[in-house]
Amino acid sequence: MKSAKVVNHLICTIQIIPKKKLPITAKIATTGNFILKELLNHEKNIVKMPIRTLILTISITISITIYCADLEKVIMLPRLEMFKSAIFTHRLSVYNESFVPVGKKQKNCKPFAAVWHDALLGRNKEQIISTFYNFFKSKRDVTKITLWLDNCTAQNKNWAFFSFLIFVVNSDDIRAEEIELKYFEPGHTFMAADSFHHNVELAMKRMGKVYDFEDFVQAVRNASRGTEVLPMKIENFFNWEDYSSQYKLNRLNPRPFIQSMTQVNVCRGSYTMKYKTDLDGEYFEINFLNSKITKNLKLPGPKTCSKINGISKEKKKNIIQNMGEIMRNRLHFWENLPTTD
């Protein structure tokens, strides 16, 4: 497992009493929560045994991973600053949603980057949520996932995103028992993802010329050793629905406001969400899903995106005409970009 591991040791004292049909008693001293099921079920074999104490040490491995996530500022391709013709050429926007491990105990965890370009899809909430979905699936064996996020309502705080969290934590796609989101205070100056994005910029500068999307993917891969890069395809994107009930939200006391949330938690087996308005404050538990969902206790799976954005024919023609002679061995990518008309 590539995630950090926390081992809890449970000391179980089992007192065996040699009397027929007398239940076995167990006293459990534990540092965490643990359910003991059928630890000893062979009473018939110990009826004539003297009273004794059996000490058992049980090790439970709980995998926990902590990442921060952020969308890199928009990068324009091709990036050929040394050519004057490139200055007056149309560009293609590319996006990089990065998930970067936080803390010294995350040495075995590697950055994960979901990258795509504007000819495929934009960067609306459905696309951002899809990158989180692919990241969670890459951590499918982790027990608890904690993410530090930028305090951006449009990208990281919306009811469609919270609906998705309840869906994924209760799905068979991952093993996580809990997903925890923590939001940076507005005006924070630095996060781990910023350092990763800086390394992406340095990698592009070392390359000198970034002709096409494949060059950009390679730059992201070179930003940090072991970086897992997912070039998003149309089948990696989904249409995520908002299943919140405004009627329920308006009747809650206190009324939850997204902009004031500093922490959000969802757990497997539950269709409610906990949140804090202060990282050191108390939790508020809310049931915000509409009645159809709460009645069936199941969120429907998302539909795969089938329609791509494309770029205008004029934009595509402009790039090929102005830069075609410079990047002949990269023309295949540009010539095969989908168009809107």
mmCIF file of C-alpha atoms in Angstrom:
data_model
loop_
_atom_site.group_PDB
_atom_site.id
_atom_site.type_symbol
_atom_site.label_atom_id
_atom_site.label_comp_id
_atom_site.label_asym_id
_atom_site.label_seq_id
_atom_site.Cartn_x
_atom_site.Cartn_y
_atom_site.Cartn_z
ATOM 1 C CA MET A 1 0.000 0.000 0.000
ATOM 2 C CA LYS A 2 1.393 3.388 -0.964
ATOM 3 C CA SER A 3 -0.436 5.280 1.741
ATOM 4 C CA ALA A 4 0.753 6.021 5.242
ATOM 5 C CA LYS A 5 -0.002 3.341 7.813
ATOM 6 C CA VAL A 6 -1.084 3.659 11.418
ATOM 7 C CA VAL A 7 -0.976 0.539 13.587
ATOM 8 C CA ASN A 8 -3.148 0.258 16.697
ATOM 9 C CA HIS A 9 -2.279 -2.481 19.155
ATOM 10 C CA LEU A 10 -5.117 -4.013 21.123
ATOM 11 C CA ILE A 11 -4.355 -5.913 24.323
ATOM 12 C CA CYS A 12 -7.126 -8.439 24.909
ATOM 13 C CA THR A 13 -7.402 -10.235 28.240
ATOM 14 C CA ILE A 14 -9.523 -13.371 27.922
ATOM 15 C CA GLN A 15 -10.572 -15.081 31.145
ATOM 16 C CA ILE A 16 -11.555 -18.706 30.536
ATOM 17 C CA ILE A 17 -13.768 -20.239 33.240
ATOM 18 C CA PRO A 18 -13.916 -24.066 33.362
ATOM 19 C CA LYS A 19 -17.622 -24.505 33.816
ATOM 20 C CA LYS A 20 -19.909 -25.939 31.207
ATOM 21 C CA LYS A 21 -22.046 -23.479 29.231
ATOM 22 C CA LEU A 22 -20.576 -20.532 31.136
ATOM 23 C CA PRO A 23 -19.932 -17.719 28.640
ATOM 24 C CA ILE A 24 -16.404 -16.585 28.031
ATOM 25 C CA THR A 25 -15.734 -13.047 29.226
ATOM 26 C CA ALA A 26 -13.330 -10.695 27.567
ATOM 27 C CA LYS A 27 -11.928 -7.397 28.755
ATOM 28 C CA ILE A 28 -10.486 -5.348 25.976
ATOM 29 C CA ALA A 29 -8.102 -2.431 26.449
ATOM 30 C CA THR A 30 -7.680 -0.609 23.185
ATOM 31 C CA THR A 31 -6.278 2.604 21.746
ATOM 32 C CA GLY A 32 -8.905 2.718 19.027
ATOM 33 C CA ASN A 33 -12.287 1.337 18.133
ATOM 34 C CA PHE A 34 -12.381 -2.382 17.491
ATOM 35 C CA ILE A 35 -15.230 -4.865 17.339
ATOM 36 C CA LEU A 36 -14.345 -8.329 18.683
ATOM 37 C CA LYS A 37 -16.341 -11.045 16.968
ATOM 38 C CA GLU A 38 -16.145 -14.691 17.924
ATOM 39 C CA LEU A 39 -12.642 -14.438 19.349
ATOM 40 C CA LEU A 40 -13.089 -17.806 21.056
ATOM 41 C CA ASN A 41 -15.892 -20.159 20.163
ATOM 42 C CA HIS A 42 -14.509 -23.505 21.270
ATOM 43 C CA GLU A 43 -16.031 -23.725 24.770
ATOM 44 C CA LYS A 44 -16.534 -27.478 24.556
ATOM 45 C CA ASN A 45 -12.779 -28.017 24.357
ATOM 46 C CA ILE A 46 -11.951 -26.014 27.488
ATOM 47 C CA VAL A 47 -14.591 -27.206 29.970
ATOM 48 C CA LYS A 48 -12.069 -29.157 32.055
ATOM 49 C CA MET A 49 -9.250 -26.648 31.764
ATOM 50 C CA PRO A 50 -8.121 -24.684 34.824
ATOM 51 C CA ILE A 51 -8.786 -20.971 35.105
ATOM 52 C CA ARG A 52 -6.191 -19.095 33.115
ATOM 53 C CA THR A 53 -5.652 -15.789 31.382
ATOM 54 C CA LEU A 54 -4.828 -15.553 27.711
ATOM 55 C CA ILE A 55 -3.129 -12.370 26.511
ATOM 56 C CA LEU A 56 -3.550 -11.571 22.854
ATOM 57 C CA THR A 57 -1.966 -8.702 20.943
ATOM 58 C CA ILE A 58 -3.876 -7.864 17.790
ATOM 59 C CA SER A 59 -2.456 -5.475 15.216
ATOM 60 C CA ILE A 60 -4.845 -3.609 12.974
ATOM 61 C CA THR A 61 -3.467 -1.728 10.004
ATOM 62 C CA ILE A 62 -5.456 1.396 9.179
ATOM 63 C CA SER A 63 -4.335 3.232 6.044
ATOM 64 C CA ILE A 64 -4.620 7.002 6.172
ATOM 65 C CA THR A 65 -3.582 9.419 3.458
ATOM 66 C CA ILE A 66 -3.427 13.224 3.592
ATOM 67 C CA TYR A 67 -3.262 15.324 0.431
ATOM 68 C CA CYS A 68 -3.904 18.881 -0.638
ATOM 69 C CA ALA A 69 -5.611 19.590 -3.944
ATOM 70 C CA ASP A 70 -5.633 22.642 -6.176
ATOM 71 C CA LEU A 71 -6.199 23.620 -9.795
ATOM 72 C CA GLU A 72 -3.117 25.129 -11.400
ATOM 73 C CA LYS A 73 -3.525 28.460 -13.126
ATOM 74 C CA VAL A 74 -4.492 28.116 -16.777
ATOM 75 C CA ILE A 75 -1.570 27.294 -19.080
ATOM 76 C CA MET A 76 -1.683 28.185 -22.766
ATOM 77 C CA LEU A 77 -0.259 25.984 -25.523
ATOM 78 C CA PRO A 78 1.837 26.072 -27.560
ATOM 79 C CA ARG A 79 4.381 27.768 -25.307
ATOM 80 C CA LEU A 80 7.115 29.004 -27.628
ATOM 81 C CA GLU A 81 8.190 32.335 -26.208
ATOM 82 C CA MET A 82 11.346 32.477 -28.328
ATOM 83 C CA PHE A 83 9.323 32.776 -31.561
ATOM 84 C CA LYS A 84 7.708 36.101 -32.406
ATOM 85 C CA SER A 85 4.948 34.427 -34.412
ATOM 86 C CA ALA A 86 3.824 32.576 -31.276
ATOM 87 C CA ILE A 87 2.937 35.865 -29.573
ATOM 88 C CA PHE A 88 0.144 36.565 -32.062
ATOM 89 C CA THR A 89 -1.138 32.992 -32.310
ATOM 90 C CA HIS A 90 -4.299 31.609 -30.770
ATOM 91 C CA ARG A 91 -3.684 29.241 -27.861
ATOM 92 C CA LEU A 92 -5.228 26.142 -26.335
ATOM 93 C CA SER A 93 -5.998 26.245 -22.594
ATOM 94 C CA VAL A 94 -4.802 23.265 -20.548
ATOM 95 C CA TYR A 95 -5.753 22.415 -16.960
ATOM 96 C CA ASN A 96 -3.995 20.584 -14.164
ATOM 97 C CA GLU A 97 -5.851 19.529 -11.000
ATOM 98 C CA SER A 98 -3.069 18.395 -8.673
ATOM 99 C CA PHE A 99 -3.254 16.227 -5.553
ATOM 100 C CA VAL A 100 -0.055 16.509 -3.522
ATOM 101 C CA PRO A 101 0.777 14.556 -0.319
ATOM 102 C CA VAL A 102 1.148 16.590 2.868
ATOM 103 C CA GLY A 103 3.500 15.895 5.780
ATOM 104 C CA LYS A 104 6.722 13.987 6.353
ATOM 105 C CA LYS A 105 4.881 10.733 7.079
ATOM 106 C CA GLN A 106 3.556 10.659 3.499
ATOM 107 C CA LYS A 107 6.916 9.698 1.972
ATOM 108 C CA ASN A 108 5.469 6.692 0.171
ATOM 109 C CA CYS A 109 2.653 8.762 -1.324
ATOM 110 C CA LYS A 110 3.208 10.376 -4.700
ATOM 111 C CA PRO A 111 1.540 13.359 -6.396
ATOM 112 C CA PHE A 112 -1.439 12.695 -8.640
ATOM 113 C CA ALA A 113 -2.305 15.069 -11.484
ATOM 114 C CA ALA A 114 -5.393 14.990 -13.679
ATOM 115 C CA VAL A 115 -4.754 17.015 -16.846
ATOM 116 C CA TRP A 116 -6.917 17.901 -19.840
ATOM 117 C CA HIS A 117 -7.389 20.664 -22.396
ATOM 118 C CA ASP A 118 -10.114 23.039 -23.509
ATOM 119 C CA ALA A 119 -10.878 21.195 -26.744
ATOM 120 C CA LEU A 120 -12.076 18.304 -24.593
ATOM 121 C CA LEU A 121 -13.997 20.054 -21.796
ATOM 122 C CA GLY A 122 -13.788 23.175 -19.650
ATOM 123 C CA ARG A 123 -13.265 23.542 -15.904
ATOM 124 C CA ASN A 124 -16.786 23.679 -14.513
ATOM 125 C CA LYS A 125 -17.722 21.940 -11.286
ATOM 126 C CA GLU A 126 -18.584 18.696 -13.104
ATOM 127 C CA GLN A 127 -15.068 18.483 -14.525
ATOM 128 C CA ILE A 128 -13.422 19.335 -11.199
ATOM 129 C CA ILE A 129 -15.522 16.726 -9.363
ATOM 130 C CA SER A 130 -14.520 14.163 -11.996
ATOM 131 C CA THR A 131 -10.845 14.728 -11.183
ATOM 132 C CA PHE A 132 -11.581 14.053 -7.503
ATOM 133 C CA TYR A 133 -13.415 10.876 -8.477
ATOM 134 C CA ASN A 134 -10.407 9.618 -10.433
ATOM 135 C CA PHE A 135 -8.082 10.522 -7.562
ATOM 136 C CA PHE A 136 -10.223 8.643 -5.033
ATOM 137 C CA LYS A 137 -10.203 5.585 -7.285
ATOM 138 C CA SER A 138 -6.410 5.756 -7.408
ATOM 139 C CA LYS A 139 -6.522 5.483 -3.583
ATOM 140 C CA ARG A 140 -9.151 2.765 -3.562
ATOM 141 C CA ASP A 141 -7.557 0.744 -0.722
ATOM 142 C CA VAL A 142 -7.122 3.654 1.687
ATOM 143 C CA THR A 143 -9.283 3.616 4.826
ATOM 144 C CA LYS A 144 -9.392 7.365 5.454
ATOM 145 C CA ILE A 145 -8.706 10.195 3.016
ATOM 146 C CA THR A 146 -8.060 13.745 4.217
ATOM 147 C CA LEU A 147 -7.838 16.603 1.725
ATOM 148 C CA TRP A 148 -6.792 20.201 2.296
ATOM 149 C CA LEU A 149 -8.473 22.470 -0.229
ATOM 150 C CA ASP A 150 -8.444 26.069 -1.325
ATOM 151 C CA ASN A 151 -11.441 28.002 -0.002
ATOM 152 C CA CYS A 152 -12.991 28.382 -3.458
ATOM 153 C CA THR A 153 -16.769 28.043 -3.481
ATOM 154 C CA ALA A 154 -17.102 27.511 -7.230
ATOM 155 C CA GLN A 155 -14.597 24.637 -7.387
ATOM 156 C CA ASN A 156 -14.380 22.987 -3.973
ATOM 157 C CA LYS A 157 -17.560 24.037 -2.167
ATOM 158 C CA ASN A 158 -20.902 23.287 -3.750
ATOM 159 C CA TRP A 159 -23.806 20.949 -3.073
ATOM 160 C CA ALA A 160 -23.088 18.863 -6.170
ATOM 161 C CA PHE A 161 -19.597 18.214 -4.764
ATOM 162 C CA PHE A 162 -21.005 17.290 -1.350
ATOM 163 C CA SER A 163 -23.581 15.006 -3.007
ATOM 164 C CA PHE A 164 -20.704 13.335 -4.858
ATOM 165 C CA LEU A 165 -18.781 12.796 -1.604
ATOM 166 C CA ILE A 166 -21.698 10.887 -0.066
ATOM 167 C CA PHE A 167 -22.023 8.854 -3.264
ATOM 168 C CA VAL A 168 -18.361 7.864 -3.486
ATOM 169 C CA VAL A 169 -17.839 7.052 0.214
ATOM 170 C CA ASN A 170 -20.814 4.668 0.045
ATOM 171 C CA SER A 171 -19.774 3.117 -3.270
ATOM 172 C CA ASP A 172 -17.817 -0.032 -4.035
ATOM 173 C CA ASP A 173 -15.301 1.981 -6.056
ATOM 174 C CA ILE A 174 -13.204 2.676 -2.958
ATOM 175 C CA ARG A 175 -12.721 1.162 0.508
ATOM 176 C CA ALA A 176 -12.607 4.444 2.405
ATOM 177 C CA GLU A 177 -14.658 4.542 5.590
ATOM 178 C CA GLU A 178 -14.299 8.319 5.894
ATOM 179 C CA ILE A 179 -13.482 11.278 3.668
ATOM 180 C CA GLU A 180 -12.487 14.510 5.372
ATOM 181 C CA LEU A 181 -12.123 17.907 3.724
ATOM 182 C CA LYS A 182 -10.385 20.828 5.406
ATOM 183 C CA TYR A 183 -10.423 24.294 3.874
ATOM 184 C CA PHE A 184 -7.648 26.838 4.118
ATOM 185 C CA GLU A 185 -8.522 30.208 5.560
ATOM 186 C CA PRO A 186 -9.076 32.920 2.925
ATOM 187 C CA GLY A 187 -5.847 34.747 2.184
ATOM 188 C CA HIS A 188 -3.485 31.863 2.948
ATOM 189 C CA THR A 189 -0.140 32.285 1.214
ATOM 190 C CA PHE A 190 1.177 28.782 0.539
ATOM 191 C CA MET A 191 0.115 25.154 0.167
ATOM 192 C CA ALA A 192 1.948 22.014 -0.985
ATOM 193 C CA ALA A 193 0.194 22.100 -4.364
ATOM 194 C CA ASP A 194 1.718 25.547 -5.010
ATOM 195 C CA SER A 195 5.195 24.031 -4.739
ATOM 196 C CA PHE A 196 4.224 21.269 -7.163
ATOM 197 C CA HIS A 197 2.814 23.792 -9.642
ATOM 198 C CA HIS A 198 6.045 25.782 -9.375
ATOM 199 C CA ASN A 199 7.955 22.619 -10.269
ATOM 200 C CA VAL A 200 5.697 22.163 -13.297
ATOM 201 C CA GLU A 201 6.657 25.664 -14.440
ATOM 202 C CA LEU A 202 10.345 24.880 -13.914
ATOM 203 C CA ALA A 203 9.972 21.643 -15.884
ATOM 204 C CA MET A 204 8.435 23.548 -18.806
ATOM 205 C CA LYS A 205 11.239 26.105 -18.694
ATOM 206 C CA ARG A 206 13.820 23.311 -18.794
ATOM 207 C CA MET A 207 12.054 21.838 -21.824
ATOM 208 C CA GLY A 208 12.276 25.221 -23.547
ATOM 209 C CA LYS A 209 9.558 24.478 -26.082
ATOM 210 C CA VAL A 210 6.182 23.028 -25.120
ATOM 211 C CA TYR A 211 4.580 22.290 -28.479
ATOM 212 C CA ASP A 212 1.521 20.238 -27.619
ATOM 213 C CA PHE A 213 -0.475 18.493 -24.899
ATOM 214 C CA GLU A 214 1.892 15.500 -24.742
ATOM 215 C CA ASP A 215 4.781 17.853 -23.991
ATOM 216 C CA PHE A 216 2.746 19.375 -21.173
ATOM 217 C CA VAL A 217 1.945 15.915 -19.760
ATOM 218 C CA GLN A 218 5.659 15.129 -19.736
ATOM 219 C CA ALA A 219 6.424 18.399 -17.932
ATOM 220 C CA VAL A 220 3.890 17.542 -15.210
ATOM 221 C CA ARG A 221 5.379 14.056 -14.922
ATOM 222 C CA ASN A 222 8.861 15.573 -14.513
ATOM 223 C CA ALA A 223 7.724 17.997 -11.798
ATOM 224 C CA SER A 224 8.208 15.444 -9.027
ATOM 225 C CA ARG A 225 9.610 11.939 -8.869
ATOM 226 C CA GLY A 226 6.932 9.277 -9.116
ATOM 227 C CA THR A 227 4.142 11.653 -10.132
ATOM 228 C CA GLU A 228 1.108 9.805 -11.457
ATOM 229 C CA VAL A 229 -0.346 11.751 -14.375
ATOM 230 C CA LEU A 230 -3.788 10.986 -15.771
ATOM 231 C CA PRO A 231 -4.413 12.575 -19.189
ATOM 232 C CA MET A 232 -8.188 12.810 -18.917
ATOM 233 C CA LYS A 233 -10.308 11.391 -21.722
ATOM 234 C CA ILE A 234 -14.007 11.948 -22.313
ATOM 235 C CA GLU A 235 -14.829 8.666 -20.532
ATOM 236 C CA ASN A 236 -13.099 9.974 -17.385
ATOM 237 C CA PHE A 237 -15.615 12.816 -17.064
ATOM 238 C CA PHE A 238 -19.101 12.507 -15.580
ATOM 239 C CA ASN A 239 -22.188 14.663 -15.170
ATOM 240 C CA TRP A 240 -22.487 15.027 -11.398
ATOM 241 C CA GLU A 241 -25.907 16.060 -10.133
ATOM 242 C CA ASP A 242 -26.833 18.272 -7.197
ATOM 243 C CA TYR A 243 -29.139 16.172 -4.993
ATOM 244 C CA SER A 244 -29.562 18.739 -2.235
ATOM 245 C CA SER A 245 -32.979 19.861 -1.039
ATOM 246 C CA GLN A 246 -33.301 23.619 -0.624
ATOM 247 C CA TYR A 247 -36.454 23.009 1.389
ATOM 248 C CA LYS A 248 -34.480 20.977 3.929
ATOM 249 C CA LEU A 249 -31.586 23.432 3.993
ATOM 250 C CA ASN A 250 -33.861 26.406 4.670
ATOM 251 C CA ARG A 251 -35.488 24.620 7.605
ATOM 252 C CA LEU A 252 -32.226 23.648 9.318
ATOM 253 C CA ASN A 253 -31.178 25.516 12.438
ATOM 254 C CA PRO A 254 -28.531 26.793 12.179
ATOM 255 C CA ARG A 255 -28.915 27.186 8.447
ATOM 256 C CA PRO A 256 -25.714 25.835 6.781
ATOM 257 C CA PHE A 257 -23.925 28.297 4.510
ATOM 258 C CA ILE A 258 -21.251 26.891 2.241
ATOM 259 C CA GLN A 259 -18.995 29.931 2.452
ATOM 260 C CA SER A 260 -18.679 29.558 6.237
ATOM 261 C CA MET A 261 -17.715 25.860 6.236
ATOM 262 C CA THR A 262 -14.132 25.091 7.239
ATOM 263 C CA GLN A 263 -14.335 21.304 7.461
ATOM 264 C CA VAL A 264 -16.578 18.617 5.961
ATOM 265 C CA ASN A 265 -16.789 14.914 6.843
ATOM 266 C CA VAL A 266 -18.702 12.042 5.255
ATOM 267 C CA CYS A 267 -18.665 8.416 6.425
ATOM 268 C CA ARG A 268 -19.558 5.069 4.908
ATOM 269 C CA GLY A 269 -23.013 3.863 5.844
ATOM 270 C CA SER A 270 -24.308 7.391 6.428
ATOM 271 C CA TYR A 271 -26.206 9.692 4.069
ATOM 272 C CA THR A 272 -25.688 12.776 6.209
ATOM 273 C CA MET A 273 -22.768 15.194 6.258
ATOM 274 C CA LYS A 274 -20.913 16.768 9.167
ATOM 275 C CA TYR A 275 -19.368 20.197 8.928
ATOM 276 C CA LYS A 276 -17.594 22.808 11.028
ATOM 277 C CA THR A 277 -17.545 26.571 10.770
ATOM 278 C CA ASP A 278 -14.317 26.646 12.800
ATOM 279 C CA LEU A 279 -11.581 24.005 12.621
ATOM 280 C CA ASP A 280 -11.478 23.981 16.430
ATOM 281 C CA GLY A 281 -15.251 24.168 16.786
ATOM 282 C CA GLU A 282 -18.005 21.598 17.079
ATOM 283 C CA TYR A 283 -19.550 19.506 14.325
ATOM 284 C CA PHE A 284 -22.992 20.128 12.872
ATOM 285 C CA GLU A 285 -24.641 17.115 11.243
ATOM 286 C CA ILE A 286 -27.061 17.793 8.403
ATOM 287 C CA ASN A 287 -29.312 15.750 6.148
ATOM 288 C CA PHE A 288 -29.362 17.846 2.981
ATOM 289 C CA LEU A 289 -30.241 15.206 0.367
ATOM 290 C CA ASN A 290 -33.674 15.293 -1.213
ATOM 291 C CA SER A 291 -36.412 12.968 0.022
ATOM 292 C CA LYS A 292 -36.107 10.547 -2.901
ATOM 293 C CA ILE A 293 -32.490 9.843 -2.022
ATOM 294 C CA THR A 294 -33.034 9.541 1.729
ATOM 295 C CA LYS A 295 -36.002 7.232 1.183
ATOM 296 C CA ASN A 296 -34.025 4.812 -0.994
ATOM 297 C CA LEU A 297 -30.705 5.394 0.821
ATOM 298 C CA LYS A 298 -28.911 5.341 -2.493
ATOM 299 C CA LEU A 299 -27.512 7.936 -4.854
ATOM 300 C CA PRO A 300 -27.701 7.079 -8.549
ATOM 301 C CA GLY A 301 -24.429 6.714 -10.390
ATOM 302 C CA PRO A 302 -23.348 9.550 -12.684
ATOM 303 C CA LYS A 303 -23.746 9.529 -16.436
ATOM 304 C CA THR A 304 -20.597 9.606 -18.532
ATOM 305 C CA CYS A 305 -20.027 12.747 -20.577
ATOM 306 C CA SER A 306 -20.551 12.156 -24.276
ATOM 307 C CA LYS A 307 -20.201 15.623 -25.789
ATOM 308 C CA ILE A 308 -16.875 17.402 -26.064
ATOM 309 C CA ASN A 309 -16.244 21.139 -26.360
ATOM 310 C CA GLY A 310 -14.057 21.353 -29.429
ATOM 311 C CA ILE A 311 -12.416 24.581 -30.614
ATOM 312 C CA SER A 312 -13.394 26.867 -33.460
ATOM 313 C CA LYS A 313 -12.102 26.080 -36.943
ATOM 314 C CA GLU A 314 -10.647 29.583 -37.126
ATOM 315 C CA LYS A 315 -8.614 29.027 -33.961
ATOM 316 C CA LYS A 316 -7.350 25.657 -35.148
ATOM 317 C CA LYS A 317 -6.424 27.044 -38.564
ATOM 318 C CA ASN A 318 -4.613 30.006 -37.000
ATOM 319 C CA ILE A 319 -2.424 27.765 -34.822
ATOM 320 C CA ILE A 320 -1.510 25.419 -37.677
ATOM 321 C CA GLN A 321 -0.764 28.243 -40.136
ATOM 322 C CA ASN A 322 1.375 30.277 -37.734
ATOM 323 C CA MET A 323 3.208 27.441 -35.981
ATOM 324 C CA GLY A 324 3.064 24.570 -38.469
ATOM 325 C CA GLU A 325 6.554 25.135 -39.873
ATOM 326 C CA ILE A 326 8.038 25.326 -36.379
ATOM 327 C CA MET A 327 6.426 22.177 -34.953
ATOM 328 C CA ARG A 328 6.072 19.832 -37.929
ATOM 329 C CA ASN A 329 6.542 16.717 -35.803
ATOM 330 C CA ARG A 330 3.709 17.857 -33.504
ATOM 331 C CA LEU A 331 1.128 18.718 -36.164
ATOM 332 C CA HIS A 332 -0.686 15.413 -35.676
ATOM 333 C CA PHE A 333 -2.052 16.597 -32.315
ATOM 334 C CA TRP A 334 -3.216 19.964 -33.632
ATOM 335 C CA GLU A 335 -4.702 18.602 -36.844
ATOM 336 C CA ASN A 336 -6.775 16.083 -34.886
ATOM 337 C CA LEU A 337 -8.245 18.555 -32.409
ATOM 338 C CA PRO A 338 -12.073 18.446 -32.559
ATOM 339 C CA THR A 339 -13.883 21.577 -33.727
ATOM 340 C CA THR A 340 -17.219 23.078 -32.795
ATOM 341 C CA ASP A 341 -18.388 23.879 -36.321
#
